[in-house]
Coordinates of C-alpha atoms and ligand atoms in Angstrom, one line a residue:
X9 CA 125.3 131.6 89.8
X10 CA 123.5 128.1 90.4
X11 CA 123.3 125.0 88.1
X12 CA 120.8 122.3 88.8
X13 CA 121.8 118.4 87.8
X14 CA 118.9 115.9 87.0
X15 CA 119.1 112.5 85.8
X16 CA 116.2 110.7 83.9
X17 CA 116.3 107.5 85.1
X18 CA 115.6 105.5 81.7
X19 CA 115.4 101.8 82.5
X20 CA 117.1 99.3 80.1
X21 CA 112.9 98.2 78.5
X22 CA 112.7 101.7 77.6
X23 CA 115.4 101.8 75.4
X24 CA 114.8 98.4 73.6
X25 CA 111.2 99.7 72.9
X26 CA 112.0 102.9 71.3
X27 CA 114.3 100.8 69.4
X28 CA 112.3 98.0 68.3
X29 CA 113.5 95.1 70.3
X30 CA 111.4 92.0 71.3
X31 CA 111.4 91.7 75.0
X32 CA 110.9 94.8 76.3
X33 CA 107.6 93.9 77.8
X34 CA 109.2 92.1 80.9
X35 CA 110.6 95.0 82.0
X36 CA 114.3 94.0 81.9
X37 CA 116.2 96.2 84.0
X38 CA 119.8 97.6 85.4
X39 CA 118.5 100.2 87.9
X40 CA 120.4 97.6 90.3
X41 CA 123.6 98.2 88.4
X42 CA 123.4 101.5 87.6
X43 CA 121.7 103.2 90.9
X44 CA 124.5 101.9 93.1
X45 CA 127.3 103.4 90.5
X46 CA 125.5 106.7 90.3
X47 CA 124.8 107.3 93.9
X48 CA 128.9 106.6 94.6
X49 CA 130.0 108.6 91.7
X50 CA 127.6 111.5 93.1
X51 CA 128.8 111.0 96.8
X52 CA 132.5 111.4 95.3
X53 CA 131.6 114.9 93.7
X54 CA 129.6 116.0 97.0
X55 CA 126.2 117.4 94.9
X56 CA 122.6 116.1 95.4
X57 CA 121.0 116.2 92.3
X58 CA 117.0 115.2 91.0
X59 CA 116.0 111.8 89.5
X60 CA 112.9 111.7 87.2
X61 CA 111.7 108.1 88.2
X62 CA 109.8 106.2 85.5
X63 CA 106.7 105.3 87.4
X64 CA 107.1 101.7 85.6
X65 CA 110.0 101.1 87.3
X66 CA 108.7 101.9 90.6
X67 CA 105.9 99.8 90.2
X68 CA 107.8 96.5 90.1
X69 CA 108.8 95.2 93.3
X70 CA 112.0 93.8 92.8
X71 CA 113.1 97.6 92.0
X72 CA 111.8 99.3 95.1
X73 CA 115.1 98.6 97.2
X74 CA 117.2 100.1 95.0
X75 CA 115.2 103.3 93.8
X76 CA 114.5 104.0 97.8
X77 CA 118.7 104.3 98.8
X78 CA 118.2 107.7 95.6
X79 CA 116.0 109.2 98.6
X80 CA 118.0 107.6 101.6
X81 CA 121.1 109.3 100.3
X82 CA 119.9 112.4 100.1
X83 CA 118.8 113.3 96.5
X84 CA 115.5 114.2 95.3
X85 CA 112.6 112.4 93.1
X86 CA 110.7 113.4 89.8
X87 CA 108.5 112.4 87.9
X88 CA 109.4 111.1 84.3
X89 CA 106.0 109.5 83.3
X90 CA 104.4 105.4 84.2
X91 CA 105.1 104.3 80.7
X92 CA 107.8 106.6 79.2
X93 CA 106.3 107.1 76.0
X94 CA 108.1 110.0 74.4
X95 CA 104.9 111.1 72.0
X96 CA 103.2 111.9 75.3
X97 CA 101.6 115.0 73.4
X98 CA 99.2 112.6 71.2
X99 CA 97.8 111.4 74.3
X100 CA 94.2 112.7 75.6
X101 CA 93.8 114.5 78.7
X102 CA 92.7 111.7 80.7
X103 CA 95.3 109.5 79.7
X104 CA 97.9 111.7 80.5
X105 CA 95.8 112.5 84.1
X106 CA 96.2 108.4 84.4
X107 CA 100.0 108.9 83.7
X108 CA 100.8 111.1 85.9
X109 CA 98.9 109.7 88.6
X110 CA 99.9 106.4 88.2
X111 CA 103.7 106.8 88.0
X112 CA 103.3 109.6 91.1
X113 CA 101.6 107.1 93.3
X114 CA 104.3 104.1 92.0
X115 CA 107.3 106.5 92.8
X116 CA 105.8 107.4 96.3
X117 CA 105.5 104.0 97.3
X118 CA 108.7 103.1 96.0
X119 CA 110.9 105.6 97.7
X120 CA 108.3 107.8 100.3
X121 CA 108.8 111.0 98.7
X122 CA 106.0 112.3 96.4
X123 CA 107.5 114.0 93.3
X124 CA 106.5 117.7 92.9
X125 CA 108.3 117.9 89.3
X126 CA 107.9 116.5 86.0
X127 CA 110.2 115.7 83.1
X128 CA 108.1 114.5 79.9
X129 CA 109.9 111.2 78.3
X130 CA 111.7 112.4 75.2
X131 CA 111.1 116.1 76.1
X132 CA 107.6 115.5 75.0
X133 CA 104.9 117.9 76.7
X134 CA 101.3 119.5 75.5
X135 CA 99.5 121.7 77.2
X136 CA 97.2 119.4 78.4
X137 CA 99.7 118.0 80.1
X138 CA 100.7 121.4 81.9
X139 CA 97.5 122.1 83.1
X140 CA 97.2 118.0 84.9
X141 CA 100.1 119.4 86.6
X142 CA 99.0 122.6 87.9
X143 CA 96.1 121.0 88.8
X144 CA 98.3 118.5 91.1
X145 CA 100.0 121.6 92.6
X146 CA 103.9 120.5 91.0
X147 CA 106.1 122.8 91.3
X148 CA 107.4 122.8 87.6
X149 CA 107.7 121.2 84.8
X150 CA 111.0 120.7 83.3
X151 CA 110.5 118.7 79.8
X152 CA 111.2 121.5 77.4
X153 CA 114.5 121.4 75.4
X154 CA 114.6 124.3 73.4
X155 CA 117.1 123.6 70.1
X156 CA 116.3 123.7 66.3
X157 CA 117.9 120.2 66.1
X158 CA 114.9 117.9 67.2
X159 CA 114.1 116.8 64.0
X160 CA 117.3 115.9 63.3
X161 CA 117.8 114.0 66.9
X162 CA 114.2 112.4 65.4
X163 CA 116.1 111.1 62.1
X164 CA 119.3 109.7 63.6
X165 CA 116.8 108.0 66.0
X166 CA 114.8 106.3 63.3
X167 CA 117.8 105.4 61.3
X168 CA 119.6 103.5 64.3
X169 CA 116.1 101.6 65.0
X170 CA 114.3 98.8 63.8
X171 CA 111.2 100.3 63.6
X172 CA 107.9 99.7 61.1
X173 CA 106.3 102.5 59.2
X174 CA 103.6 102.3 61.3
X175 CA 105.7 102.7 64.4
X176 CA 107.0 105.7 63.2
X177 CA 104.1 107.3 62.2
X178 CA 103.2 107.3 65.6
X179 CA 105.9 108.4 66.9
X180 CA 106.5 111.5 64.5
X181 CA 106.7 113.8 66.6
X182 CA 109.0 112.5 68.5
X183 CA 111.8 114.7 70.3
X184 CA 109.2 117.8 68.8
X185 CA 109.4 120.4 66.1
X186 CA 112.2 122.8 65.0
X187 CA 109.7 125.9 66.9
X188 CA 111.2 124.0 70.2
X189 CA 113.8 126.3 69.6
X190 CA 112.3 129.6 69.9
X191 CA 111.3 128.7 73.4
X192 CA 113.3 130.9 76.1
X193 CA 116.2 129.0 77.7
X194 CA 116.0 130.5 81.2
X195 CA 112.7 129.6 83.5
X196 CA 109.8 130.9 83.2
X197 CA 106.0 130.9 83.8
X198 CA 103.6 129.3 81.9
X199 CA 100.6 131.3 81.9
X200 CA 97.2 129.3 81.6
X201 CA 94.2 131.3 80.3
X202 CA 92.3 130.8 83.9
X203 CA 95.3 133.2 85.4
X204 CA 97.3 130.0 87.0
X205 CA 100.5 129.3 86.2
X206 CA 103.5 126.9 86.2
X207 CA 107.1 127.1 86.9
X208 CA 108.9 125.8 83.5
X209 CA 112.9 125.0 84.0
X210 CA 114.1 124.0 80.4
X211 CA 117.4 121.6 80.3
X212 CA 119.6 124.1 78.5
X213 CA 120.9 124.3 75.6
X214 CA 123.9 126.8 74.7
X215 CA 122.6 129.9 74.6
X216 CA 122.2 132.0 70.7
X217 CA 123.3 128.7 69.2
X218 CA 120.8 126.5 71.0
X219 CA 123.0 123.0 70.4
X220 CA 122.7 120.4 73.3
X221 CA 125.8 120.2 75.6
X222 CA 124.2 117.5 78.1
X223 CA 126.4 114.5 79.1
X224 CA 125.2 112.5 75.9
X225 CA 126.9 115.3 73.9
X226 CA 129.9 115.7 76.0
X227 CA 130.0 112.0 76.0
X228 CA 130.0 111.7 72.2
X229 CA 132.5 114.7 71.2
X230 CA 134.8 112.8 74.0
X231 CA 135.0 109.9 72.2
X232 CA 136.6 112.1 69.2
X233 CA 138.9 114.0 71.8
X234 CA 138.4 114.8 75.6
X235 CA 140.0 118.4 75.0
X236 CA 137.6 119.0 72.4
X237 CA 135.1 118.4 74.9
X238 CA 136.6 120.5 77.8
X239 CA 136.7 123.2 75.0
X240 CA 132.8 123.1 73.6
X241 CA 131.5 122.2 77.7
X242 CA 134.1 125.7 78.6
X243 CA 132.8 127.9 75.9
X244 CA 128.7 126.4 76.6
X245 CA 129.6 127.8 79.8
X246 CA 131.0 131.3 78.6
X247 CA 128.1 132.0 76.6
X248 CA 125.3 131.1 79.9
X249 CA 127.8 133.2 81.9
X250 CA 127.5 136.0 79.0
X251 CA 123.3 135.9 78.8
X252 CA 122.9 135.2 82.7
X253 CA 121.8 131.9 82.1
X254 CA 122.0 129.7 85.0
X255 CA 121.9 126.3 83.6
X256 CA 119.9 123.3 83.9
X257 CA 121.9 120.5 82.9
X258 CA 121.0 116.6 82.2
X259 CA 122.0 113.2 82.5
X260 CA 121.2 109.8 81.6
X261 CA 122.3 106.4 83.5
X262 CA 123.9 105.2 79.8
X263 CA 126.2 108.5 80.3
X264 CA 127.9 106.6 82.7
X265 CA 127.9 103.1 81.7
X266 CA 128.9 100.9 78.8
X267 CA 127.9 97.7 77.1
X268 CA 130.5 96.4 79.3
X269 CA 127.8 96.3 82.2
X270 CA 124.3 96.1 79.8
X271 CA 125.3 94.3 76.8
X272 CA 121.8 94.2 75.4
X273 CA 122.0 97.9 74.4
X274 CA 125.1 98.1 72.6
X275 CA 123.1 99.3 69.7
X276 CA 122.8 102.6 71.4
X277 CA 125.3 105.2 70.4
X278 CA 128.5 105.6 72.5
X279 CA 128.2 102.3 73.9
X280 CA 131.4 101.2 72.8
X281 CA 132.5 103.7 75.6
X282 CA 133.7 101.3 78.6
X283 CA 132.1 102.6 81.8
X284 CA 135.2 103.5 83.6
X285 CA 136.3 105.9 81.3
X286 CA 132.5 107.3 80.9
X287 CA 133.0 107.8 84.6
X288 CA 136.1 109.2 83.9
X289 CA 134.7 112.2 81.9
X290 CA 131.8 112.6 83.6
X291 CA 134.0 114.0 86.2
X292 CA 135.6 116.0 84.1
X293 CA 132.6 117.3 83.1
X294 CA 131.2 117.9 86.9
X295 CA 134.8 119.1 88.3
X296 CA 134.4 122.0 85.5
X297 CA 131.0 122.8 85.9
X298 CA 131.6 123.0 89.9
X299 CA 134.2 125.5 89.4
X300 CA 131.9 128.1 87.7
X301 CA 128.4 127.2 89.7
X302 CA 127.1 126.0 92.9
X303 CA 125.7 122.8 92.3
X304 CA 122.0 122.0 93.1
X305 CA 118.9 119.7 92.7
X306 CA 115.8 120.9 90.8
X307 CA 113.6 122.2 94.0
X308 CA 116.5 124.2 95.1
X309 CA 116.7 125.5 92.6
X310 CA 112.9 126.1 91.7
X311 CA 113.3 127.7 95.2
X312 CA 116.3 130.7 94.2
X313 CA 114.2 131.9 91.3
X314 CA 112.4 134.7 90.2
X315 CA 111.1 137.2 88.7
X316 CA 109.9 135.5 85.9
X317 CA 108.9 136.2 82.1
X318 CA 105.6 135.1 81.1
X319 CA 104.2 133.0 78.7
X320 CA 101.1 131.6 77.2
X321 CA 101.4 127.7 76.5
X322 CA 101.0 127.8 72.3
X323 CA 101.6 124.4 71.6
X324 CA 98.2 122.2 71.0
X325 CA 97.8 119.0 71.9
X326 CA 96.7 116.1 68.9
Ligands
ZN426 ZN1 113.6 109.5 79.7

């Protein structure tokens, strides 16, 4: 059985706008930082993996070195949206065209590949924004995370920022509905109602149960006991081994490092975490995977897949 490993690159901005902080709008980054740790880290393990590139990001020249070595070292680019906004589904058709477009051009530019998939910031999606990329002939879409916890992840977010009222009616639906859950957790093919359809790859969640075991959540039960996490990451595993799931699993560069290297976000859980020892179960959490799957990027495998269910998109956009 295969896994596939993707990272959502999430700049340093990104985070201190979701969270209310002044300064955002220059763009303050640690690509530089991070990019460099990752790609060693990654090198160590021996697995190419997929990074969904905010097209931001790739836009600003003083970024473009560092996001071509992802390419130059042999891992694959996504899409993850120009302005990362992660209540995508409010937007109109033509502004999420624009997104798309925008951030596919920036990330070509930036690194010389042209991303064929597309992760939706905050697993945000519509079926709008399905259809924009059929119509650019992507391969899939991979933004879905089907778990009956999102409003919950949606609270805890709120309560940790500094938000106004305002703010947060417009981001309500943030992070989606509790019916994310019912969504299937292996791949399958959106159906559009003109007969086209579209590869979906969901980042899974453990199967029956549908609760998260990404690095964030590894990361965080960890920090309470690094056996404890061995134990939920072993039995996530059992249970996709059980259902024939092959998983899709997810990172994030704050998975890997602490405040120690970005001070300014030490307001974001598990920052107290120093880097090294994030590294240190990241590894963990790789070595074990690796013994129960082969180890891919997303287009690989896109590639091993099929047959598929089918499914009609249900979920409207505002
Ligand atoms: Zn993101």
């Amino acid at each position: 059985m295969m896994a596939c490993i993707s990272l959502d690159l999430d700049d340093q901005w990104s985070y201190m706008k979701v969270h209310g902080d002044a300064g955002w709008e220059s763009f303050p980054s640690y690509l530089d930082v991070v990019i460099p740790i990752v790609l060693d880290v990654l090198d160590e393990l021996d697995i190419k993996i997929t990074f969904f590139i905010v097209g931001q990001d790739a836009a600003i020249e003083k970024n473009q070195n560092v996001l071509r070595t992802i390419v130059e070292r042999g891992h694959e680019v996504g899409n993850h949206s120009f302005h990362h906004e992660s209540w995508l589904q409010s937007y109109s058709k033509e502004k999420i065209e624009e997104e798309i477009i925008n951030a596919e051009e920036a990330i070509f530019q930036a690194t010389g590949q042209r991303p064929k998939s597309f992760r939706g910031p905050g697993f945000s999606w519509s079926n709008d924004l399905l259809m924009v990329l059929k119509k650019r002939k992507y391969i899939f879409d991979a933004s879905l995370l089907p778990t009956y916890i999102s409003p919950l992840m949606r609270q805890y977010y709120f309560w940790k920022s500094t938000l106004s009222k305002e703010e947060k009616e417009s981001r309500k639906e943030l992070f989606g509905s509790f019916k994310e859950g019912f969504y299937p957790l292996k791949p399958f093919l959106w159906q559009f109602n003109n007969n086209q359809e579209l590869l979906e790859i969901p980042v899974t969640t453990m199967p029956i149960l549908k609760l998260p075991f990404h690095q964030s959540y590894l990361l965080y039960i960890s920090n309470i006991s690094v056996g404890l996490m061995k134990l939920y990451l072993n039995f996530a595993i059992s249970m996709c081994k059980i259902t024939g799931t092959q998983p899709s699993f997810l990172l994030h560069p704050l998975d890997l490092i602490g405040a120690d290297h970005v001070p300014e976000l030490s307001f974001f859980p598990g920052m107290n975490i120093k880097s090294e020892q994030k590294l240190k179960v990241f590894k963990t959490a790789m070595q074990i995977l690796k013994k129960n799957f082969e180890l891919v990027n997303m287009s690989q495998f896109a590639d091993s897949l099929s047959p598929y269910k089918k499914l009609q998109p249900q979920r409207n956009s505002a």
